[in-house]
Amino acid sequence: MTWNASTFFRLVWRDKIAFLSLCVLVVWILVALVPFVFTGFAQIPVDLRTRLQGPSAEFWFGVDSNGQSVGLLLLNGALTSFIVSLFTVSMCLFVGIPLGAIAGYFGGKIDMIISRIMDILLAFPPMVLPIAITAFFGGGLVNVVIALSVSGWVSYARLVRGQFLSFKEREFVLAARALGATHGRMMWRHIFPNVISPLAVQSTFALASVIIAEAGLSFLGLGVSADHVSWGGILNVAKDYLTTNPSLAFFPALALFSIVASLNFLGEALRLSFDPKSMGN
């Protein structure tokens, strides 16, 4: 499968949900860049006189129990979510692609060893290892990325391994081998380009999963440090005021829902753009 950008954007334009998802994602990216570009928005002042104030003309999203603007917290939380998700997915790709390629291409004992490691990591429920790692080593941006990457690379390695097992016996690979191509050339020049499309789709869905996972860790108090705002941390504070001030939980929950849903819908559109036969006319 090959990707055509015009096919993807044509599909998004035709699909109202996909188009809305793209708009929502672009908005969140711009929102996340605000505290990064304009450092003044990264400073969230505390004013206990306004604590637990509901949405108003001055504070559109209200004020939390610490006297901080929920709007500013959402801005900084968006930046944290994007940083953690992008770095986690990148690390998973960096580890999973070569291990999966080596296992699928060479097979034998190498494949057995790598596959057994993957089986051991898959035996743990998805969030058990990240919770255990952050509980033992402590929270923080780097520790959260490492914790989510420890088992996250396995899904990429399994995907790449399966694709390499499928393609290494294809005619074009056998022809390259007969012409004297090296293992490295056959792996990365002839086989790997065919793996990019499913990897891109999986990475899009994984971004949404990592954002949810990071928020879950922060909600449990095991996420990023106090120096970084997390939507999960906002929800953790807001849970004590669900009956008296539900807007404190509503806006971060809505933020999580909107960005995760938009990534999932765009991931599906991306999958269809790689396989135009499934699009219909």
mmCIF file of C-alpha atoms in Angstrom:
data_model
loop_
_atom_site.group_PDB
_atom_site.id
_atom_site.type_symbol
_atom_site.label_atom_id
_atom_site.label_comp_id
_atom_site.label_asym_id
_atom_site.label_seq_id
_atom_site.Cartn_x
_atom_site.Cartn_y
_atom_site.Cartn_z
ATOM 1 C CA MET A 1 0.000 0.000 0.000
ATOM 2 C CA THR A 2 1.232 3.475 -0.856
ATOM 3 C CA TRP A 3 0.023 6.736 0.534
ATOM 4 C CA ASN A 4 -1.282 9.614 -1.480
ATOM 5 C CA ALA A 5 -1.767 12.851 0.446
ATOM 6 C CA SER A 6 -4.451 14.039 -1.958
ATOM 7 C CA THR A 7 -6.404 10.816 -1.356
ATOM 8 C CA PHE A 8 -6.244 11.358 2.396
ATOM 9 C CA PHE A 9 -7.388 14.987 2.277
ATOM 10 C CA ARG A 10 -10.081 14.177 -0.275
ATOM 11 C CA LEU A 11 -11.374 11.495 2.055
ATOM 12 C CA VAL A 12 -11.268 13.885 5.014
ATOM 13 C CA TRP A 13 -13.099 16.543 3.007
ATOM 14 C CA ARG A 14 -15.841 14.089 2.057
ATOM 15 C CA ASP A 15 -16.234 12.683 5.562
ATOM 16 C CA LYS A 16 -17.713 15.295 7.903
ATOM 17 C CA ILE A 17 -16.537 13.482 11.038
ATOM 18 C CA ALA A 18 -12.983 13.139 9.721
ATOM 19 C CA PHE A 19 -12.953 16.796 8.669
ATOM 20 C CA LEU A 20 -14.202 17.896 12.082
ATOM 21 C CA SER A 21 -11.577 15.652 13.695
ATOM 22 C CA LEU A 22 -8.818 17.265 11.632
ATOM 23 C CA CYS A 23 -10.029 20.728 12.663
ATOM 24 C CA VAL A 24 -10.149 19.720 16.333
ATOM 25 C CA LEU A 25 -6.637 18.257 16.164
ATOM 26 C CA VAL A 26 -5.236 21.381 14.472
ATOM 27 C CA VAL A 27 -6.856 23.555 17.144
ATOM 28 C CA TRP A 28 -5.333 21.458 19.921
ATOM 29 C CA ILE A 29 -1.903 21.588 18.303
ATOM 30 C CA LEU A 30 -2.131 25.380 18.151
ATOM 31 C CA VAL A 31 -3.366 25.472 21.738
ATOM 32 C CA ALA A 32 -0.456 23.298 22.878
ATOM 33 C CA LEU A 33 2.015 25.615 21.153
ATOM 34 C CA VAL A 34 0.741 28.690 22.998
ATOM 35 C CA PRO A 35 2.582 28.095 26.321
ATOM 36 C CA PHE A 36 5.619 26.853 24.389
ATOM 37 C CA VAL A 37 5.894 29.927 22.173
ATOM 38 C CA PHE A 38 4.513 32.505 24.592
ATOM 39 C CA THR A 39 6.169 31.601 27.876
ATOM 40 C CA GLY A 40 3.935 33.975 29.800
ATOM 41 C CA PHE A 41 1.084 31.479 29.444
ATOM 42 C CA ALA A 42 3.256 28.798 31.075
ATOM 43 C CA GLN A 43 3.118 30.749 34.335
ATOM 44 C CA ILE A 44 -0.176 30.029 36.087
ATOM 45 C CA PRO A 45 -0.759 32.520 38.920
ATOM 46 C CA VAL A 46 -2.449 31.434 42.129
ATOM 47 C CA ASP A 47 -5.227 33.565 43.584
ATOM 48 C CA LEU A 48 -6.995 31.866 46.481
ATOM 49 C CA ARG A 49 -9.614 34.609 46.542
ATOM 50 C CA THR A 50 -11.092 33.263 43.324
ATOM 51 C CA ARG A 51 -10.748 29.527 44.083
ATOM 52 C CA LEU A 52 -13.566 27.270 42.914
ATOM 53 C CA GLN A 53 -15.092 30.080 40.892
ATOM 54 C CA GLY A 54 -17.270 28.838 38.041
ATOM 55 C CA PRO A 55 -16.958 29.867 34.382
ATOM 56 C CA SER A 56 -17.169 33.626 33.964
ATOM 57 C CA ALA A 57 -16.179 36.418 31.606
ATOM 58 C CA GLU A 58 -12.779 36.634 33.319
ATOM 59 C CA PHE A 59 -12.207 32.900 33.691
ATOM 60 C CA TRP A 60 -13.927 31.128 30.806
ATOM 61 C CA PHE A 61 -13.382 27.660 32.248
ATOM 62 C CA GLY A 62 -13.482 28.533 35.918
ATOM 63 C CA VAL A 63 -10.877 28.352 38.662
ATOM 64 C CA ASP A 64 -9.731 25.221 40.463
ATOM 65 C CA SER A 65 -9.349 24.606 44.198
ATOM 66 C CA ASN A 66 -5.809 25.960 44.121
ATOM 67 C CA GLY A 67 -6.917 29.295 42.715
ATOM 68 C CA GLN A 68 -5.492 28.637 39.248
ATOM 69 C CA SER A 69 -7.251 29.312 35.975
ATOM 70 C CA VAL A 70 -8.559 26.080 34.446
ATOM 71 C CA GLY A 71 -8.114 27.589 30.986
ATOM 72 C CA LEU A 72 -4.374 28.086 31.531
ATOM 73 C CA LEU A 73 -4.142 24.604 33.024
ATOM 74 C CA LEU A 74 -5.762 23.160 29.898
ATOM 75 C CA LEU A 75 -3.273 25.022 27.680
ATOM 76 C CA ASN A 76 -0.285 23.630 29.545
ATOM 77 C CA GLY A 77 -1.867 20.199 29.888
ATOM 78 C CA ALA A 78 -2.244 19.998 26.106
ATOM 79 C CA LEU A 79 1.479 20.679 25.688
ATOM 80 C CA THR A 80 2.319 17.934 28.198
ATOM 81 C CA SER A 81 0.048 15.447 26.450
ATOM 82 C CA PHE A 82 1.619 16.097 23.051
ATOM 83 C CA ILE A 83 5.173 15.938 24.411
ATOM 84 C CA VAL A 84 4.601 12.636 26.210
ATOM 85 C CA SER A 85 2.701 11.043 23.318
ATOM 86 C CA LEU A 86 5.159 12.100 20.613
ATOM 87 C CA PHE A 87 8.245 11.059 22.564
ATOM 88 C CA THR A 88 6.676 7.766 23.667
ATOM 89 C CA VAL A 89 5.582 6.779 20.178
ATOM 90 C CA SER A 90 8.964 7.815 18.774
ATOM 91 C CA MET A 91 10.805 5.683 21.330
ATOM 92 C CA CYS A 92 8.512 2.720 20.670
ATOM 93 C CA LEU A 93 9.172 3.030 16.936
ATOM 94 C CA PHE A 94 12.913 3.368 17.523
ATOM 95 C CA VAL A 95 12.979 0.102 19.499
ATOM 96 C CA GLY A 96 10.160 -1.867 17.880
ATOM 97 C CA ILE A 97 11.034 -1.402 14.195
ATOM 98 C CA PRO A 98 14.584 -2.830 14.225
ATOM 99 C CA LEU A 99 13.733 -5.660 16.648
ATOM 100 C CA GLY A 100 10.674 -6.668 14.646
ATOM 101 C CA ALA A 101 12.588 -6.431 11.372
ATOM 102 C CA ILE A 102 15.461 -8.572 12.654
ATOM 103 C CA ALA A 103 13.103 -11.180 14.096
ATOM 104 C CA GLY A 104 10.975 -11.403 10.967
ATOM 105 C CA TYR A 105 13.797 -11.345 8.444
ATOM 106 C CA PHE A 106 16.356 -13.670 10.022
ATOM 107 C CA GLY A 107 14.022 -15.980 11.946
ATOM 108 C CA GLY A 108 15.533 -18.908 13.837
ATOM 109 C CA LYS A 109 16.921 -18.401 17.333
ATOM 110 C CA ILE A 110 16.963 -14.621 17.004
ATOM 111 C CA ASP A 111 13.260 -14.634 16.227
ATOM 112 C CA MET A 112 12.587 -17.023 19.106
ATOM 113 C CA ILE A 113 14.440 -14.878 21.648
ATOM 114 C CA ILE A 114 12.791 -11.615 20.562
ATOM 115 C CA SER A 115 9.373 -13.268 20.365
ATOM 116 C CA ARG A 116 9.712 -14.703 23.902
ATOM 117 C CA ILE A 117 10.616 -11.253 25.237
ATOM 118 C CA MET A 118 7.529 -9.836 23.542
ATOM 119 C CA ASP A 119 5.364 -12.641 24.946
ATOM 120 C CA ILE A 120 6.617 -11.926 28.471
ATOM 121 C CA LEU A 121 5.817 -8.216 28.165
ATOM 122 C CA LEU A 122 2.416 -8.956 26.639
ATOM 123 C CA ALA A 123 1.585 -11.167 29.622
ATOM 124 C CA PHE A 124 1.258 -8.050 31.769
ATOM 125 C CA PRO A 125 -1.973 -6.041 31.580
ATOM 126 C CA PRO A 126 -1.350 -2.818 29.597
ATOM 127 C CA MET A 127 -1.032 -0.392 32.534
ATOM 128 C CA VAL A 128 0.565 -2.656 35.153
ATOM 129 C CA LEU A 129 4.182 -2.130 34.062
ATOM 130 C CA PRO A 130 3.886 1.678 33.662
ATOM 131 C CA ILE A 131 2.267 1.940 37.105
ATOM 132 C CA ALA A 132 4.940 -0.281 38.670
ATOM 133 C CA ILE A 133 7.799 1.622 37.027
ATOM 134 C CA THR A 134 6.539 5.095 37.938
ATOM 135 C CA ALA A 135 5.684 3.931 41.462
ATOM 136 C CA PHE A 136 9.228 2.586 41.944
ATOM 137 C CA PHE A 137 11.263 5.267 40.179
ATOM 138 C CA GLY A 138 8.898 8.166 40.759
ATOM 139 C CA GLY A 139 6.995 10.365 38.345
ATOM 140 C CA GLY A 140 8.329 12.950 35.972
ATOM 141 C CA LEU A 141 8.205 13.559 32.253
ATOM 142 C CA VAL A 142 11.142 11.304 31.380
ATOM 143 C CA ASN A 143 10.055 8.464 33.677
ATOM 144 C CA VAL A 144 6.520 8.509 32.261
ATOM 145 C CA VAL A 145 7.828 8.288 28.686
ATOM 146 C CA ILE A 146 10.131 5.402 29.620
ATOM 147 C CA ALA A 147 7.395 3.618 31.563
ATOM 148 C CA LEU A 148 4.941 3.815 28.670
ATOM 149 C CA SER A 149 7.631 2.732 26.198
ATOM 150 C CA VAL A 150 8.817 -0.346 28.105
ATOM 151 C CA SER A 151 5.975 -2.478 26.777
ATOM 152 C CA GLY A 152 4.644 -0.087 24.129
ATOM 153 C CA TRP A 153 7.298 -1.078 21.558
ATOM 154 C CA VAL A 154 5.981 -4.648 21.460
ATOM 155 C CA SER A 155 2.968 -3.863 19.279
ATOM 156 C CA TYR A 156 5.209 -2.203 16.682
ATOM 157 C CA ALA A 157 7.701 -5.062 16.772
ATOM 158 C CA ARG A 158 4.921 -7.617 16.271
ATOM 159 C CA LEU A 159 3.524 -5.660 13.347
ATOM 160 C CA VAL A 160 6.921 -5.249 11.671
ATOM 161 C CA ARG A 161 7.834 -8.887 12.313
ATOM 162 C CA GLY A 162 4.629 -10.082 10.671
ATOM 163 C CA GLN A 163 5.124 -7.846 7.660
ATOM 164 C CA PHE A 164 8.744 -8.957 7.220
ATOM 165 C CA LEU A 165 7.712 -12.607 7.470
ATOM 166 C CA SER A 166 5.147 -11.973 4.740
ATOM 167 C CA PHE A 167 7.327 -9.967 2.376
ATOM 168 C CA LYS A 168 10.699 -11.685 2.652
ATOM 169 C CA GLU A 169 9.555 -14.525 0.381
ATOM 170 C CA ARG A 170 7.929 -12.284 -2.226
ATOM 171 C CA GLU A 171 9.240 -12.332 -5.781
ATOM 172 C CA PHE A 172 10.811 -8.873 -5.718
ATOM 173 C CA VAL A 173 12.794 -9.723 -2.585
ATOM 174 C CA LEU A 174 13.942 -13.069 -4.016
ATOM 175 C CA ALA A 175 14.971 -11.276 -7.200
ATOM 176 C CA ALA A 176 16.998 -8.735 -5.200
ATOM 177 C CA ARG A 177 18.664 -11.583 -3.312
ATOM 178 C CA ALA A 178 19.513 -13.343 -6.587
ATOM 179 C CA LEU A 179 21.110 -10.124 -7.850
ATOM 180 C CA GLY A 180 23.390 -10.058 -4.815
ATOM 181 C CA ALA A 181 21.670 -7.479 -2.621
ATOM 182 C CA THR A 182 22.921 -7.402 0.966
ATOM 183 C CA HIS A 183 20.666 -8.227 3.908
ATOM 184 C CA GLY A 184 20.578 -4.571 4.909
ATOM 185 C CA ARG A 185 19.528 -3.460 1.445
ATOM 186 C CA MET A 186 16.801 -6.086 1.184
ATOM 187 C CA MET A 187 15.481 -5.252 4.651
ATOM 188 C CA TRP A 188 15.404 -1.460 4.457
ATOM 189 C CA ARG A 189 15.236 -0.764 0.713
ATOM 190 C CA HIS A 190 12.894 -3.498 -0.496
ATOM 191 C CA ILE A 191 10.812 -4.715 2.471
ATOM 192 C CA PHE A 192 10.562 -1.822 4.937
ATOM 193 C CA PRO A 193 8.799 0.636 2.563
ATOM 194 C CA ASN A 194 5.874 -1.802 2.520
ATOM 195 C CA VAL A 195 5.631 -1.599 6.326
ATOM 196 C CA ILE A 196 5.419 2.186 6.569
ATOM 197 C CA SER A 197 1.681 2.428 5.891
ATOM 198 C CA PRO A 198 0.482 0.079 8.680
ATOM 199 C CA LEU A 199 3.044 1.635 11.020
ATOM 200 C CA ALA A 200 1.689 5.125 10.299
ATOM 201 C CA VAL A 201 -1.867 3.997 11.025
ATOM 202 C CA GLN A 202 -0.881 2.238 14.233
ATOM 203 C CA SER A 203 1.157 5.230 15.385
ATOM 204 C CA THR A 204 -1.852 7.516 14.950
ATOM 205 C CA PHE A 205 -4.017 5.288 17.123
ATOM 206 C CA ALA A 206 -1.128 4.900 19.586
ATOM 207 C CA LEU A 207 -0.900 8.678 20.092
ATOM 208 C CA ALA A 208 -4.463 8.614 21.416
ATOM 209 C CA SER A 209 -3.732 5.618 23.648
ATOM 210 C CA VAL A 210 -0.630 7.252 25.126
ATOM 211 C CA ILE A 211 -2.514 10.466 25.897
ATOM 212 C CA ILE A 212 -5.100 8.431 27.817
ATOM 213 C CA ALA A 213 -2.387 6.407 29.578
ATOM 214 C CA GLU A 214 -0.475 9.528 30.632
ATOM 215 C CA ALA A 215 -3.661 11.086 31.973
ATOM 216 C CA GLY A 216 -4.397 7.868 33.862
ATOM 217 C CA LEU A 217 -0.969 7.837 35.506
ATOM 218 C CA SER A 218 -1.289 11.497 36.467
ATOM 219 C CA PHE A 219 -4.777 10.880 37.846
ATOM 220 C CA LEU A 220 -3.249 8.221 40.122
ATOM 221 C CA GLY A 221 -0.507 10.640 41.187
ATOM 222 C CA LEU A 222 2.194 8.716 39.287
ATOM 223 C CA GLY A 223 2.467 10.904 36.215
ATOM 224 C CA VAL A 224 4.480 13.980 35.344
ATOM 225 C CA SER A 225 5.961 16.068 38.130
ATOM 226 C CA ALA A 226 4.409 19.191 39.595
ATOM 227 C CA ASP A 227 6.478 21.257 37.161
ATOM 228 C CA HIS A 228 4.259 20.037 34.313
ATOM 229 C CA VAL A 229 0.487 20.281 34.119
ATOM 230 C CA SER A 230 -1.438 17.156 33.148
ATOM 231 C CA TRP A 231 -5.100 16.786 32.293
ATOM 232 C CA GLY A 232 -5.152 13.689 34.489
ATOM 233 C CA GLY A 233 -3.799 15.730 37.383
ATOM 234 C CA ILE A 234 -6.531 18.339 36.849
ATOM 235 C CA LEU A 235 -9.143 15.578 36.972
ATOM 236 C CA ASN A 236 -7.571 14.212 40.142
ATOM 237 C CA VAL A 237 -8.072 17.564 41.851
ATOM 238 C CA ALA A 238 -11.552 17.986 40.382
ATOM 239 C CA LYS A 239 -12.871 14.619 41.560
ATOM 240 C CA ASP A 240 -13.473 16.001 45.056
ATOM 241 C CA TYR A 241 -15.788 18.695 43.674
ATOM 242 C CA LEU A 242 -17.929 16.709 41.243
ATOM 243 C CA THR A 243 -21.163 17.552 43.048
ATOM 244 C CA THR A 244 -20.390 21.139 44.014
ATOM 245 C CA ASN A 245 -18.441 22.313 40.964
ATOM 246 C CA PRO A 246 -18.722 19.781 38.102
ATOM 247 C CA SER A 247 -17.237 22.172 35.529
ATOM 248 C CA LEU A 248 -13.790 21.538 37.029
ATOM 249 C CA ALA A 249 -13.933 17.970 35.742
ATOM 250 C CA PHE A 250 -16.063 18.621 32.669
ATOM 251 C CA PHE A 251 -13.607 20.745 30.693
ATOM 252 C CA PRO A 252 -10.487 18.547 31.074
ATOM 253 C CA ALA A 253 -12.605 15.461 30.418
ATOM 254 C CA LEU A 254 -14.001 17.113 27.295
ATOM 255 C CA ALA A 255 -10.457 18.010 26.216
ATOM 256 C CA LEU A 256 -9.333 14.395 26.582
ATOM 257 C CA PHE A 257 -12.388 13.092 24.762
ATOM 258 C CA SER A 258 -12.067 15.527 21.858
ATOM 259 C CA ILE A 259 -8.376 14.937 21.148
ATOM 260 C CA VAL A 260 -8.539 11.148 21.546
ATOM 261 C CA ALA A 261 -11.659 10.867 19.397
ATOM 262 C CA SER A 262 -10.163 13.103 16.690
ATOM 263 C CA LEU A 263 -6.979 11.013 16.543
ATOM 264 C CA ASN A 264 -8.987 7.798 16.288
ATOM 265 C CA PHE A 265 -11.184 9.119 13.470
ATOM 266 C CA LEU A 266 -8.153 10.474 11.613
ATOM 267 C CA GLY A 267 -6.381 7.153 12.095
ATOM 268 C CA GLU A 268 -9.281 5.425 10.390
ATOM 269 C CA ALA A 269 -9.199 7.961 7.553
ATOM 270 C CA LEU A 270 -5.465 7.395 7.216
ATOM 271 C CA ARG A 271 -6.028 3.648 7.022
ATOM 272 C CA LEU A 272 -8.560 4.098 4.239
ATOM 273 C CA SER A 273 -6.235 6.429 2.334
ATOM 274 C CA PHE A 274 -3.591 3.696 2.300
ATOM 275 C CA ASP A 275 -6.159 1.243 0.936
ATOM 276 C CA PRO A 276 -8.310 3.131 -1.601
ATOM 277 C CA LYS A 277 -10.165 -0.076 -2.565
ATOM 278 C CA SER A 278 -12.022 0.061 0.756
ATOM 279 C CA MET A 279 -13.171 3.653 0.206
ATOM 280 C CA GLY A 280 -15.769 3.003 -2.407
ATOM 281 C CA ASN A 281 -16.712 5.572 -5.001
#
